Amino acid sequence: MTTVPASTAPVPRPAEILARAREIFDPLLRESVETLPEPLRHMAGYHLGWWDAGGDPTHTGSGKQLRPALAVCACVACGAPPATAAPVAAAVELIHNFTLVHDDLMDRDGSRRGRPTVWAVWGPADAILLGDALHALAVRVLATKLPPAQVFPAIERIETTVVELCRGQHADCSIDRRRPTVAECERIAMGKTGALLGCACALGGLSAGAPPAVVTALDRFGRELGLAFQFVDDLIGIWGDPAVTGKPADDLARRKRSLPVVAALRSGTSAALELLELYRSDEPLSAAEIAHATTLIEAAGGKRWTERQADRHVRAALRALPDRLAVADLTTLAHLVAHRDS
């Protein structure tokens, strides 16, 4: 592996980094999806924003695609050409979307990126099958597109990550039935979000031929960044603008115990006690109750605490990056995570 010193060139804007990375992995992503039998191919393209339910092309997009971009940037940081990361980046994006399809069903979310989710259009059974198919595609991409020496370690890492994702999701599914601690919520966030961002960065390093110590450091960077991502995501779930996020900010309506809520409930304040009374209801919160809960969370310090934690994990992520790697793009993406609004 060749390491390169940090560049003194101007730092690219996040949109430029994401667009360049998309040019690397998107052709392989589309090639892989095209191998699916119908109707799975059609459902996958719909979920990825390539066409609508009737098959007409759309421009809704596939989200920021941060995870594959991190894989590409980690590969480049280790001195390899961007194209080297195409297989691992495509695989990470397939894994991410497999989890989204299943998560939407488990959470009964009817909207994603401004339109109905897969299960809402085709039903639960087809959504489960599509998620399984995307998972299988990810493994096949790694098995057929990587150099032979990288196939086993890449598949082992990504499948270990899937198990970690499942463990985190399982814990998250039961969290609203008890009173979790902040530490427990952070462990769930590491499993649900940090694990895959860490995997993306580690696979980028692995594809570049980086030594184990560098791969481990990149994994740590991604995991810390993933925690920051989840903290910001939970802020957006309460205070986000649906016109920007493409989905309703309904975490409070569902009485979800997200990180700002748990921090507020554990604050020992009078606002925390009042919030707890609201959360004891079995019914979705009304619009007036949501507005009141939002005020209580802020009064109990939940919002400010979550913002500080997001910043703390971004700083921890940046400290994890090895010296002498070309980390400008990774640094830019880290700051994007901390300041995103969707």
Short mmCIF file of C-alpha atoms in Angstrom, two decimals:
data_model
loop_
_atom_site.label_atom_id
_atom_site.label_comp_id
_atom_site.label_asym_id
_atom_site.label_seq_id
_atom_site.Cartn_x
_atom_site.Cartn_y
_atom_site.Cartn_z
CA MET A 1 0.00 0.00 0.00
CA THR A 2 1.15 3.50 -0.77
CA THR A 3 0.32 6.24 1.70
CA VAL A 4 0.24 9.82 0.56
CA PRO A 5 0.62 12.99 2.56
CA ALA A 6 -2.37 15.20 3.19
CA SER A 7 -2.99 17.47 0.23
CA THR A 8 -2.77 21.26 0.42
CA ALA A 9 -5.31 21.58 -2.41
CA PRO A 10 -8.70 23.18 -1.71
CA VAL A 11 -11.09 20.83 0.11
CA PRO A 12 -13.86 19.64 -2.24
CA ARG A 13 -17.47 20.34 -1.38
CA PRO A 14 -19.46 17.37 -0.04
CA ALA A 15 -21.71 17.25 -3.09
CA GLU A 16 -18.67 16.95 -5.36
CA ILE A 17 -17.24 14.08 -3.30
CA LEU A 18 -20.55 12.22 -3.29
CA ALA A 19 -21.02 12.74 -7.03
CA ARG A 20 -17.51 11.50 -7.86
CA ALA A 21 -17.98 8.44 -5.70
CA ARG A 22 -21.35 7.72 -7.33
CA GLU A 23 -19.65 7.66 -10.72
CA ILE A 24 -17.41 4.88 -9.40
CA PHE A 25 -19.96 2.48 -7.89
CA ASP A 26 -23.25 3.29 -9.62
CA PRO A 27 -22.54 1.35 -12.86
CA LEU A 28 -21.78 -1.82 -10.91
CA LEU A 29 -24.78 -1.26 -8.64
CA ARG A 30 -27.07 -1.00 -11.66
CA GLU A 31 -25.43 -3.96 -13.35
CA SER A 32 -26.05 -6.07 -10.26
CA VAL A 33 -29.69 -5.04 -9.87
CA GLU A 34 -30.33 -5.80 -13.54
CA THR A 35 -29.48 -9.46 -12.89
CA LEU A 36 -32.44 -9.88 -10.53
CA PRO A 37 -35.48 -11.75 -11.84
CA GLU A 38 -38.76 -9.89 -12.14
CA PRO A 39 -40.51 -8.52 -10.19
CA LEU A 40 -37.55 -8.17 -7.81
CA ARG A 41 -35.59 -6.12 -10.36
CA HIS A 42 -38.49 -3.72 -10.76
CA MET A 43 -39.02 -3.42 -7.01
CA ALA A 44 -35.30 -2.79 -6.43
CA GLY A 45 -35.18 -0.03 -9.02
CA TYR A 46 -38.27 1.55 -7.49
CA HIS A 47 -36.73 1.48 -4.02
CA LEU A 48 -33.49 2.97 -5.34
CA GLY A 49 -35.40 5.82 -7.00
CA TRP A 50 -34.65 4.84 -10.59
CA TRP A 51 -38.29 4.53 -11.68
CA ASP A 52 -41.80 4.73 -10.26
CA ALA A 53 -44.14 1.85 -9.45
CA GLY A 54 -45.29 1.79 -13.06
CA GLY A 55 -41.74 1.63 -14.45
CA ASP A 56 -41.43 5.21 -15.70
CA PRO A 57 -38.04 6.86 -15.00
CA THR A 58 -37.95 9.24 -12.05
CA HIS A 59 -35.52 11.70 -10.58
CA THR A 60 -36.27 11.13 -6.90
CA GLY A 61 -32.75 9.86 -6.32
CA SER A 62 -31.30 7.22 -4.01
CA GLY A 63 -30.38 9.43 -1.08
CA LYS A 64 -26.90 10.75 -0.33
CA GLN A 65 -25.33 7.28 -0.64
CA LEU A 66 -22.89 8.18 2.10
CA ARG A 67 -21.78 4.63 2.90
CA PRO A 68 -20.44 3.72 -0.55
CA ALA A 69 -18.87 7.17 -0.79
CA LEU A 70 -17.01 6.48 2.45
CA ALA A 71 -15.74 3.21 0.98
CA VAL A 72 -14.42 5.01 -2.10
CA CYS A 73 -12.84 7.82 -0.07
CA ALA A 74 -11.20 5.37 2.35
CA CYS A 75 -9.72 3.50 -0.59
CA VAL A 76 -8.36 6.71 -2.09
CA ALA A 77 -7.02 7.81 1.30
CA CYS A 78 -4.90 4.65 1.29
CA GLY A 79 -3.35 5.56 -2.05
CA ALA A 80 -5.35 3.38 -4.48
CA PRO A 81 -7.31 4.53 -7.55
CA PRO A 82 -11.00 5.22 -6.83
CA ALA A 83 -12.19 2.48 -9.20
CA THR A 84 -10.52 -0.09 -6.95
CA ALA A 85 -13.33 0.43 -4.45
CA ALA A 86 -16.23 -0.10 -6.88
CA PRO A 87 -17.07 -3.67 -5.74
CA VAL A 88 -16.97 -2.95 -2.01
CA ALA A 89 -18.85 0.34 -2.42
CA ALA A 90 -21.61 -1.31 -4.46
CA ALA A 91 -21.83 -4.16 -1.94
CA VAL A 92 -22.13 -1.76 1.00
CA GLU A 93 -24.90 0.15 -0.77
CA LEU A 94 -26.78 -3.09 -1.46
CA ILE A 95 -26.49 -4.12 2.19
CA HIS A 96 -27.68 -0.70 3.33
CA ASN A 97 -30.73 -0.87 1.10
CA PHE A 98 -31.54 -4.42 2.17
CA THR A 99 -31.71 -3.11 5.74
CA LEU A 100 -33.85 -0.13 4.72
CA VAL A 101 -36.43 -2.31 2.98
CA HIS A 102 -36.70 -4.55 6.03
CA ASP A 103 -36.61 -1.66 8.52
CA ASP A 104 -39.47 0.12 6.75
CA LEU A 105 -41.57 -3.01 7.13
CA MET A 106 -40.66 -3.63 10.77
CA ASP A 107 -41.31 0.01 11.68
CA ARG A 108 -44.44 0.15 9.49
CA ASP A 109 -43.04 3.26 7.82
CA GLY A 110 -45.18 4.04 4.80
CA SER A 111 -42.98 6.73 3.25
CA ARG A 112 -39.32 7.07 2.28
CA ARG A 113 -37.76 9.81 0.14
CA GLY A 114 -41.16 11.33 -0.46
CA ARG A 115 -43.00 8.29 -1.78
CA PRO A 116 -44.51 4.98 -0.56
CA THR A 117 -42.10 2.34 0.72
CA VAL A 118 -41.72 -1.06 -0.95
CA TRP A 119 -43.89 -2.92 1.53
CA ALA A 120 -46.60 -0.25 1.25
CA VAL A 121 -46.75 -0.82 -2.52
CA TRP A 122 -46.13 -4.57 -2.88
CA GLY A 123 -46.85 -5.93 0.58
CA PRO A 124 -44.75 -7.39 3.42
CA ALA A 125 -43.84 -10.70 1.76
CA ASP A 126 -42.37 -9.08 -1.35
CA ALA A 127 -40.48 -6.55 0.78
CA ILE A 128 -38.86 -9.35 2.77
CA LEU A 129 -37.87 -11.16 -0.41
CA LEU A 130 -36.44 -8.00 -1.98
CA GLY A 131 -34.31 -7.33 1.10
CA ASP A 132 -33.01 -10.90 1.01
CA ALA A 133 -32.21 -10.56 -2.70
CA LEU A 134 -30.26 -7.32 -2.19
CA HIS A 135 -28.27 -9.01 0.57
CA ALA A 136 -27.45 -11.90 -1.76
CA LEU A 137 -26.42 -9.49 -4.53
CA ALA A 138 -23.95 -7.80 -2.19
CA VAL A 139 -22.22 -11.08 -1.45
CA ARG A 140 -22.17 -12.02 -5.12
CA VAL A 141 -20.57 -8.70 -6.06
CA LEU A 142 -17.77 -9.30 -3.58
CA ALA A 143 -17.34 -12.92 -4.67
CA THR A 144 -17.12 -12.12 -8.38
CA LYS A 145 -15.62 -8.64 -8.66
CA LEU A 146 -12.81 -8.54 -6.08
CA PRO A 147 -9.32 -9.99 -6.51
CA PRO A 148 -9.34 -13.59 -5.19
CA ALA A 149 -7.19 -12.77 -2.15
CA GLN A 150 -9.70 -10.15 -0.98
CA VAL A 151 -12.90 -12.16 -1.44
CA PHE A 152 -12.95 -14.09 1.83
CA PRO A 153 -11.91 -11.23 4.16
CA ALA A 154 -14.40 -8.89 2.48
CA ILE A 155 -17.31 -11.33 2.72
CA GLU A 156 -16.40 -12.26 6.27
CA ARG A 157 -16.37 -8.61 7.30
CA ILE A 158 -19.62 -7.69 5.60
CA GLU A 159 -21.49 -10.74 6.91
CA THR A 160 -20.19 -10.16 10.42
CA THR A 161 -21.53 -6.64 10.06
CA VAL A 162 -24.95 -7.95 8.97
CA VAL A 163 -25.14 -10.02 12.16
CA GLU A 164 -24.26 -6.90 14.16
CA LEU A 165 -26.94 -4.95 12.30
CA CYS A 166 -29.51 -7.62 13.11
CA ARG A 167 -28.55 -7.59 16.77
CA GLY A 168 -28.91 -3.82 16.90
CA GLN A 169 -32.24 -3.88 15.11
CA HIS A 170 -33.57 -6.60 17.41
CA ALA A 171 -32.66 -4.53 20.45
CA ASP A 172 -34.20 -1.43 18.88
CA CYS A 173 -37.48 -3.22 18.19
CA SER A 174 -38.01 -3.84 21.90
CA ILE A 175 -36.67 -0.57 23.26
CA ASP A 176 -40.03 1.18 23.42
CA ARG A 177 -41.36 -1.49 25.80
CA ARG A 178 -38.92 -0.56 28.57
CA ARG A 179 -36.99 2.39 29.97
CA PRO A 180 -33.56 2.17 28.32
CA THR A 181 -30.47 3.95 29.55
CA VAL A 182 -28.52 6.33 27.36
CA ALA A 183 -25.66 3.81 27.26
CA GLU A 184 -28.00 1.11 25.99
CA CYS A 185 -29.28 3.43 23.26
CA GLU A 186 -25.70 4.17 22.21
CA ARG A 187 -24.95 0.43 21.97
CA ILE A 188 -28.00 0.00 19.75
CA ALA A 189 -26.89 2.93 17.59
CA MET A 190 -23.47 1.34 17.20
CA GLY A 191 -25.07 -1.87 16.01
CA LYS A 192 -27.68 -0.31 13.75
CA THR A 193 -25.62 2.49 12.22
CA GLY A 194 -22.01 2.56 13.36
CA ALA A 195 -21.29 -1.01 12.30
CA LEU A 196 -22.10 -0.47 8.62
CA LEU A 197 -20.27 2.85 8.34
CA GLY A 198 -17.27 1.19 9.95
CA CYS A 199 -17.55 -1.71 7.54
CA ALA A 200 -17.72 0.65 4.56
CA CYS A 201 -14.53 2.44 5.57
CA ALA A 202 -12.72 -0.78 6.45
CA LEU A 203 -13.65 -2.39 3.13
CA GLY A 204 -12.36 0.68 1.32
CA GLY A 205 -9.02 0.22 3.05
CA LEU A 206 -9.04 -3.52 2.44
CA SER A 207 -9.67 -3.01 -1.28
CA ALA A 208 -6.65 -0.68 -1.40
CA GLY A 209 -4.43 -3.30 0.20
CA ALA A 210 -4.03 -1.34 3.44
CA PRO A 211 -2.33 -3.11 6.36
CA PRO A 212 -4.56 -4.46 9.16
CA ALA A 213 -3.79 -1.57 11.52
CA VAL A 214 -5.03 0.96 8.97
CA VAL A 215 -8.14 -1.10 8.20
CA THR A 216 -8.89 -1.23 11.93
CA ALA A 217 -8.42 2.53 12.25
CA LEU A 218 -10.74 3.16 9.32
CA ASP A 219 -13.33 0.90 10.92
CA ARG A 220 -13.09 2.94 14.12
CA PHE A 221 -13.46 6.17 12.15
CA GLY A 222 -16.60 4.85 10.49
CA ARG A 223 -18.09 3.54 13.72
CA GLU A 224 -17.64 6.84 15.52
CA LEU A 225 -19.03 8.64 12.50
CA GLY A 226 -21.98 6.25 12.51
CA LEU A 227 -22.77 7.16 16.10
CA ALA A 228 -22.70 10.83 15.15
CA PHE A 229 -24.96 10.01 12.20
CA GLN A 230 -27.51 8.34 14.50
CA PHE A 231 -27.51 11.23 16.96
CA VAL A 232 -28.21 13.64 14.11
CA ASP A 233 -30.80 11.26 12.64
CA ASP A 234 -32.68 11.24 15.93
CA LEU A 235 -32.64 15.04 15.99
CA ILE A 236 -34.07 15.07 12.48
CA GLY A 237 -36.71 12.54 13.53
CA ILE A 238 -38.13 15.14 15.91
CA TRP A 239 -37.17 18.53 14.50
CA GLY A 240 -36.63 17.67 10.82
CA ASP A 241 -38.63 19.27 8.00
CA PRO A 242 -40.59 16.56 6.10
CA ALA A 243 -40.25 18.65 2.93
CA VAL A 244 -36.47 18.19 3.20
CA THR A 245 -36.24 14.68 4.64
CA GLY A 246 -38.87 13.08 2.39
CA LYS A 247 -40.59 11.37 5.33
CA PRO A 248 -42.76 12.57 8.21
CA ALA A 249 -41.03 13.63 11.41
CA ASP A 250 -43.23 11.24 13.39
CA ASP A 251 -40.88 9.82 16.02
CA LEU A 252 -42.83 11.57 18.77
CA ALA A 253 -46.21 10.57 17.37
CA ARG A 254 -45.10 6.95 17.73
CA ARG A 255 -43.61 7.66 21.17
CA LYS A 256 -40.25 6.41 19.94
CA ARG A 257 -37.56 6.42 22.63
CA SER A 258 -34.89 8.02 20.48
CA LEU A 259 -31.68 9.44 21.93
CA PRO A 260 -32.98 12.98 22.65
CA VAL A 261 -36.05 11.49 24.34
CA VAL A 262 -34.07 9.06 26.50
CA ALA A 263 -31.62 11.80 27.50
CA ALA A 264 -34.55 14.02 28.45
CA LEU A 265 -36.31 11.26 30.39
CA ARG A 266 -33.09 10.54 32.31
CA SER A 267 -32.45 14.20 33.16
CA GLY A 268 -34.24 14.15 36.52
CA THR A 269 -36.05 17.39 35.72
CA SER A 270 -39.71 18.30 36.12
CA ALA A 271 -39.94 18.36 32.33
CA ALA A 272 -38.74 14.75 32.30
CA LEU A 273 -41.57 13.69 34.62
CA GLU A 274 -44.14 15.43 32.45
CA LEU A 275 -42.66 13.84 29.32
CA LEU A 276 -42.83 10.42 30.95
CA GLU A 277 -46.56 10.87 31.54
CA LEU A 278 -47.05 11.59 27.83
CA TYR A 279 -45.05 8.50 26.90
CA ARG A 280 -47.16 6.25 29.12
CA SER A 281 -50.07 6.53 26.70
CA ASP A 282 -50.76 3.58 24.40
CA GLU A 283 -52.11 5.80 21.63
CA PRO A 284 -50.13 7.89 19.13
CA LEU A 285 -49.59 11.42 20.36
CA SER A 286 -51.83 14.13 18.97
CA ALA A 287 -50.44 17.19 17.20
CA ALA A 288 -50.83 19.25 20.37
CA GLU A 289 -49.13 16.55 22.45
CA ILE A 290 -46.26 16.33 19.95
CA ALA A 291 -45.69 20.08 20.19
CA HIS A 292 -45.75 19.87 23.98
CA ALA A 293 -43.39 16.87 24.02
CA THR A 294 -40.97 18.74 21.77
CA THR A 295 -40.93 21.65 24.21
CA LEU A 296 -40.40 19.29 27.14
CA ILE A 297 -37.47 17.51 25.47
CA GLU A 298 -35.74 20.84 24.89
CA ALA A 299 -36.51 22.02 28.42
CA ALA A 300 -35.04 18.80 29.84
CA GLY A 301 -31.86 19.31 27.82
CA GLY A 302 -32.40 16.38 25.45
CA LYS A 303 -31.85 18.33 22.25
CA ARG A 304 -28.72 20.14 23.39
CA TRP A 305 -27.24 16.94 24.83
CA THR A 306 -27.80 15.10 21.55
CA GLU A 307 -26.19 17.90 19.56
CA ARG A 308 -23.13 17.82 21.81
CA GLN A 309 -22.85 14.05 21.54
CA ALA A 310 -22.98 14.20 17.75
CA ASP A 311 -20.13 16.72 17.74
CA ARG A 312 -18.16 14.59 20.21
CA HIS A 313 -18.37 11.49 18.04
CA VAL A 314 -17.38 13.41 14.90
CA ARG A 315 -14.26 14.61 16.73
CA ALA A 316 -13.54 11.06 17.91
CA ALA A 317 -13.92 9.82 14.33
CA LEU A 318 -11.41 12.34 13.03
CA ARG A 319 -8.92 11.46 15.77
CA ALA A 320 -9.11 7.82 14.69
CA LEU A 321 -7.80 8.53 11.18
CA PRO A 322 -4.19 7.40 10.71
CA ASP A 323 -1.53 10.02 10.11
CA ARG A 324 -0.28 10.60 6.57
CA LEU A 325 -3.41 9.30 4.85
CA ALA A 326 -5.06 11.60 2.32
CA VAL A 327 -8.05 12.26 4.56
CA ALA A 328 -9.46 15.51 3.15
CA ASP A 329 -12.49 13.82 1.58
CA LEU A 330 -13.17 11.68 4.66
CA THR A 331 -12.96 14.79 6.83
CA THR A 332 -15.41 16.63 4.59
CA LEU A 333 -17.89 13.76 4.75
CA ALA A 334 -17.54 13.64 8.53
CA HIS A 335 -18.55 17.29 8.76
CA LEU A 336 -21.42 16.62 6.35
CA VAL A 337 -22.76 14.01 8.76
CA ALA A 338 -22.65 16.48 11.65
CA HIS A 339 -24.45 19.25 9.79
CA ARG A 340 -26.95 17.44 7.55
CA ASP A 341 -30.68 18.16 7.61
CA SER A 342 -31.95 15.01 5.89
#
